Amino acid sequence: MIDTRRLRTLRAVADHGTVTAAAAALHLTPSAVSQQLVALEHEVGHRLFTRDGRGVHLTAVGKIMLGHANEVLAQLERAKAEVAAYATGEAGEVTVACFATAIGAVLSPAIAALRATSPGLHVRVLDAEGDHSLAMLLDGEADLAVTVEYRGAPDAADRRLSRLPLYAEPFDLVLPHDHPLASEATLTSLSSETWIGPYPGNPVHDVITFACQQAGFTPNLAHCSDDFRAVVALVGAGAGVALVPRLALRDMALTGVAVRRTPGPERRVFAAVRRGSDAHPLLRPLLSALRTIGRSLDAESPSLEWPR
């Protein structure tokens, strides 16, 4: 008999690459994680990991077990969802990991709408950048993540997740109001400028860098902040130019800056839950509300169906 707790440990180690990181995510000690892995290898009768320096790597049998672990854990999520549905699921808490712009654009309006339709549903919000929220979801720290497509993110075929597209958000150029190109700037025309943007690791940093490279140059990102209000303030002070997601500019005091809409990059925003939990009665109303708000932001959204 294979202990499902050990399957969760297997997946956490595969996700995080080290026993120490997996232990932190599972709120266990590294020795407890190691003991779980040894016990699982004994149950299976094969080695599941090889060590490489500080990290660990799946063996061929480990990869087979990981695939089955994902299926088993997804089925357990379905079982939890059905039990919750049987108990009506009219009240309870859902934890959502979501980046700041989407909290204002879709999550907050969704919560407001649910106060009328699902008054027993309490939404707990964790502000998390897109590259952190999916890890929080898979580690069980969140029940739902609102995030963006980014380099290195799990793709749409990932069997651990179910995804729901919400909206596609364009980026706008933000320049000092007295910039010579304030009324006609393009990415290419700003190749020699000083740029302001998020730190490396932030998904928006990758979008900006890639867009500029597509325009034929690598941006000189001299000033870094993950707070778009700070980015716009620096532009207004004449410190440089920036590409900022359009919704981040909404309701912002654009003092001393000019905003130029130009063909360029966009970020695709989606909601994700652990596969098998998408039918949970506490998640369904929230996902439906998010979808409705997302459609109002992006009338040209692709089909908003759950991938199976």
PDB file of N, CA and C in Angstrom, residues 99 101-102 105 148 167-172 207 228 244-250 264-269 297-298:
ATOM      1  N   PHE A  99      -1.544  38.690  -8.123  1.00  0.00           N
ATOM      2  CA  PHE A  99      -0.654  39.848  -8.212  1.00  0.00           C
ATOM      3  C   PHE A  99      -1.454  41.146  -8.112  1.00  0.00           C
ATOM      4  N   THR A 101      -1.981  44.118  -9.589  1.00  0.00           N
ATOM      5  CA  THR A 101      -2.854  44.721 -10.597  1.00  0.00           C
ATOM      6  C   THR A 101      -4.148  43.935 -10.749  1.00  0.00           C
ATOM      7  N   ALA A 102      -4.035  42.602 -10.754  1.00  0.00           N
ATOM      8  CA  ALA A 102      -5.227  41.776 -10.914  1.00  0.00           C
ATOM      9  C   ALA A 102      -6.108  41.813  -9.677  1.00  0.00           C
ATOM     10  N   ALA A 105      -8.085  44.784 -10.574  1.00  0.00           N
ATOM     11  CA  ALA A 105      -8.827  44.706 -11.831  1.00  0.00           C
ATOM     12  C   ALA A 105      -9.920  43.645 -11.832  1.00  0.00           C
ATOM     13  N   VAL A 148       0.030  35.037 -14.576  1.00  0.00           N
ATOM     14  CA  VAL A 148       0.251  35.393 -15.981  1.00  0.00           C
ATOM     15  C   VAL A 148       1.148  34.350 -16.627  1.00  0.00           C
ATOM     16  N   TYR A 167      -8.091  37.394 -19.178  1.00  0.00           N
ATOM     17  CA  TYR A 167      -8.006  38.531 -20.090  1.00  0.00           C
ATOM     18  C   TYR A 167      -6.575  38.695 -20.576  1.00  0.00           C
ATOM     19  N   ALA A 168      -6.426  39.418 -21.676  1.00  0.00           N
ATOM     20  CA  ALA A 168      -5.107  39.779 -22.204  1.00  0.00           C
ATOM     21  C   ALA A 168      -4.940  41.283 -22.038  1.00  0.00           C
ATOM     22  N   GLU A 169      -3.829  41.679 -21.447  1.00  0.00           N
ATOM     23  CA  GLU A 169      -3.620  43.087 -21.105  1.00  0.00           C
ATOM     24  C   GLU A 169      -2.447  43.675 -21.885  1.00  0.00           C
ATOM     25  N   PRO A 170      -2.687  44.719 -22.690  1.00  0.00           N
ATOM     26  CA  PRO A 170      -1.580  45.352 -23.421  1.00  0.00           C
ATOM     27  C   PRO A 170      -0.725  46.215 -22.497  1.00  0.00           C
ATOM     28  N   PHE A 171       0.455  46.550 -22.972  1.00  0.00           N
ATOM     29  CA  PHE A 171       1.348  47.469 -22.274  1.00  0.00           C
ATOM     30  C   PHE A 171       1.342  48.815 -22.998  1.00  0.00           C
ATOM     31  N   ASP A 172       1.484  49.898 -22.243  1.00  0.00           N
ATOM     32  CA  ASP A 172       1.588  51.243 -22.808  1.00  0.00           C
ATOM     33  C   ASP A 172       2.950  51.838 -22.504  1.00  0.00           C
ATOM     34  N   VAL A 207       8.676  40.206 -20.098  1.00  0.00           N
ATOM     35  CA  VAL A 207       7.851  40.712 -21.205  1.00  0.00           C
ATOM     36  C   VAL A 207       8.499  41.949 -21.829  1.00  0.00           C
ATOM     37  N   PHE A 228       4.458  49.633  -9.774  1.00  0.00           N
ATOM     38  CA  PHE A 228       4.268  50.452 -10.971  1.00  0.00           C
ATOM     39  C   PHE A 228       4.016  51.921 -10.635  1.00  0.00           C
ATOM     40  N   VAL A 244       4.398  49.837 -19.218  1.00  0.00           N
ATOM     41  CA  VAL A 244       3.614  49.512 -18.030  1.00  0.00           C
ATOM     42  C   VAL A 244       2.309  48.840 -18.461  1.00  0.00           C
ATOM     43  N   PRO A 245       1.902  47.761 -17.799  1.00  0.00           N
ATOM     44  CA  PRO A 245       0.604  47.154 -18.119  1.00  0.00           C
ATOM     45  C   PRO A 245      -0.511  48.187 -17.993  1.00  0.00           C
ATOM     46  N   ARG A 246      -1.422  48.173 -18.962  1.00  0.00           N
ATOM     47  CA  ARG A 246      -2.434  49.222 -19.047  1.00  0.00           C
ATOM     48  C   ARG A 246      -3.301  49.317 -17.801  1.00  0.00           C
ATOM     49  N   LEU A 247      -3.690  48.182 -17.246  1.00  0.00           N
ATOM     50  CA  LEU A 247      -4.560  48.230 -16.078  1.00  0.00           C
ATOM     51  C   LEU A 247      -3.843  48.766 -14.846  1.00  0.00           C
ATOM     52  N   ALA A 248      -2.516  48.656 -14.823  1.00  0.00           N
ATOM     53  CA  ALA A 248      -1.771  49.226 -13.701  1.00  0.00           C
ATOM     54  C   ALA A 248      -1.836  50.745 -13.709  1.00  0.00           C
ATOM     55  N   LEU A 249      -2.107  51.327 -14.882  1.00  0.00           N
ATOM     56  CA  LEU A 249      -2.188  52.781 -15.001  1.00  0.00           C
ATOM     57  C   LEU A 249      -3.576  53.319 -14.643  1.00  0.00           C
ATOM     58  N   ARG A 250      -4.553  52.421 -14.601  1.00  0.00           N
ATOM     59  CA  ARG A 250      -5.922  52.847 -14.326  1.00  0.00           C
ATOM     60  C   ARG A 250      -6.019  53.426 -12.917  1.00  0.00           C
ATOM     61  N   GLY A 264       2.460  46.454 -29.326  1.00  0.00           N
ATOM     62  CA  GLY A 264       3.557  45.904 -28.546  1.00  0.00           C
ATOM     63  C   GLY A 264       3.118  44.681 -27.773  1.00  0.00           C
ATOM     64  N   PRO A 265       3.758  44.460 -26.655  1.00  0.00           N
ATOM     65  CA  PRO A 265       3.504  43.218 -25.917  1.00  0.00           C
ATOM     66  C   PRO A 265       2.192  43.257 -25.152  1.00  0.00           C
ATOM     67  N   GLU A 266       1.803  42.100 -24.662  1.00  0.00           N
ATOM     68  CA  GLU A 266       0.668  41.984 -23.765  1.00  0.00           C
ATOM     69  C   GLU A 266       0.965  40.860 -22.776  1.00  0.00           C
ATOM     70  N   ARG A 267       0.285  40.887 -21.652  1.00  0.00           N
ATOM     71  CA  ARG A 267       0.411  39.759 -20.740  1.00  0.00           C
ATOM     72  C   ARG A 267      -0.932  39.067 -20.624  1.00  0.00           C
ATOM     73  N   ARG A 268      -0.911  37.771 -20.689  1.00  0.00           N
ATOM     74  CA  ARG A 268      -2.123  36.963 -20.662  1.00  0.00           C
ATOM     75  C   ARG A 268      -2.349  36.469 -19.236  1.00  0.00           C
ATOM     76  N   VAL A 269      -3.487  36.828 -18.691  1.00  0.00           N
ATOM     77  CA  VAL A 269      -3.797  36.555 -17.297  1.00  0.00           C
ATOM     78  C   VAL A 269      -4.775  35.386 -17.218  1.00  0.00           C
ATOM     79  N   LEU A 297     -13.089  42.919 -19.319  1.00  0.00           N
ATOM     80  CA  LEU A 297     -11.814  43.563 -19.617  1.00  0.00           C
ATOM     81  C   LEU A 297     -11.289  43.167 -20.985  1.00  0.00           C
ATOM     82  N   ASP A 298     -11.701  42.011 -21.449  1.00  0.00           N
ATOM     83  CA  ASP A 298     -11.146  41.480 -22.694  1.00  0.00           C
ATOM     84  C   ASP A 298     -12.252  40.841 -23.507  1.00  0.00           C
TER      85      ASP A 298
END
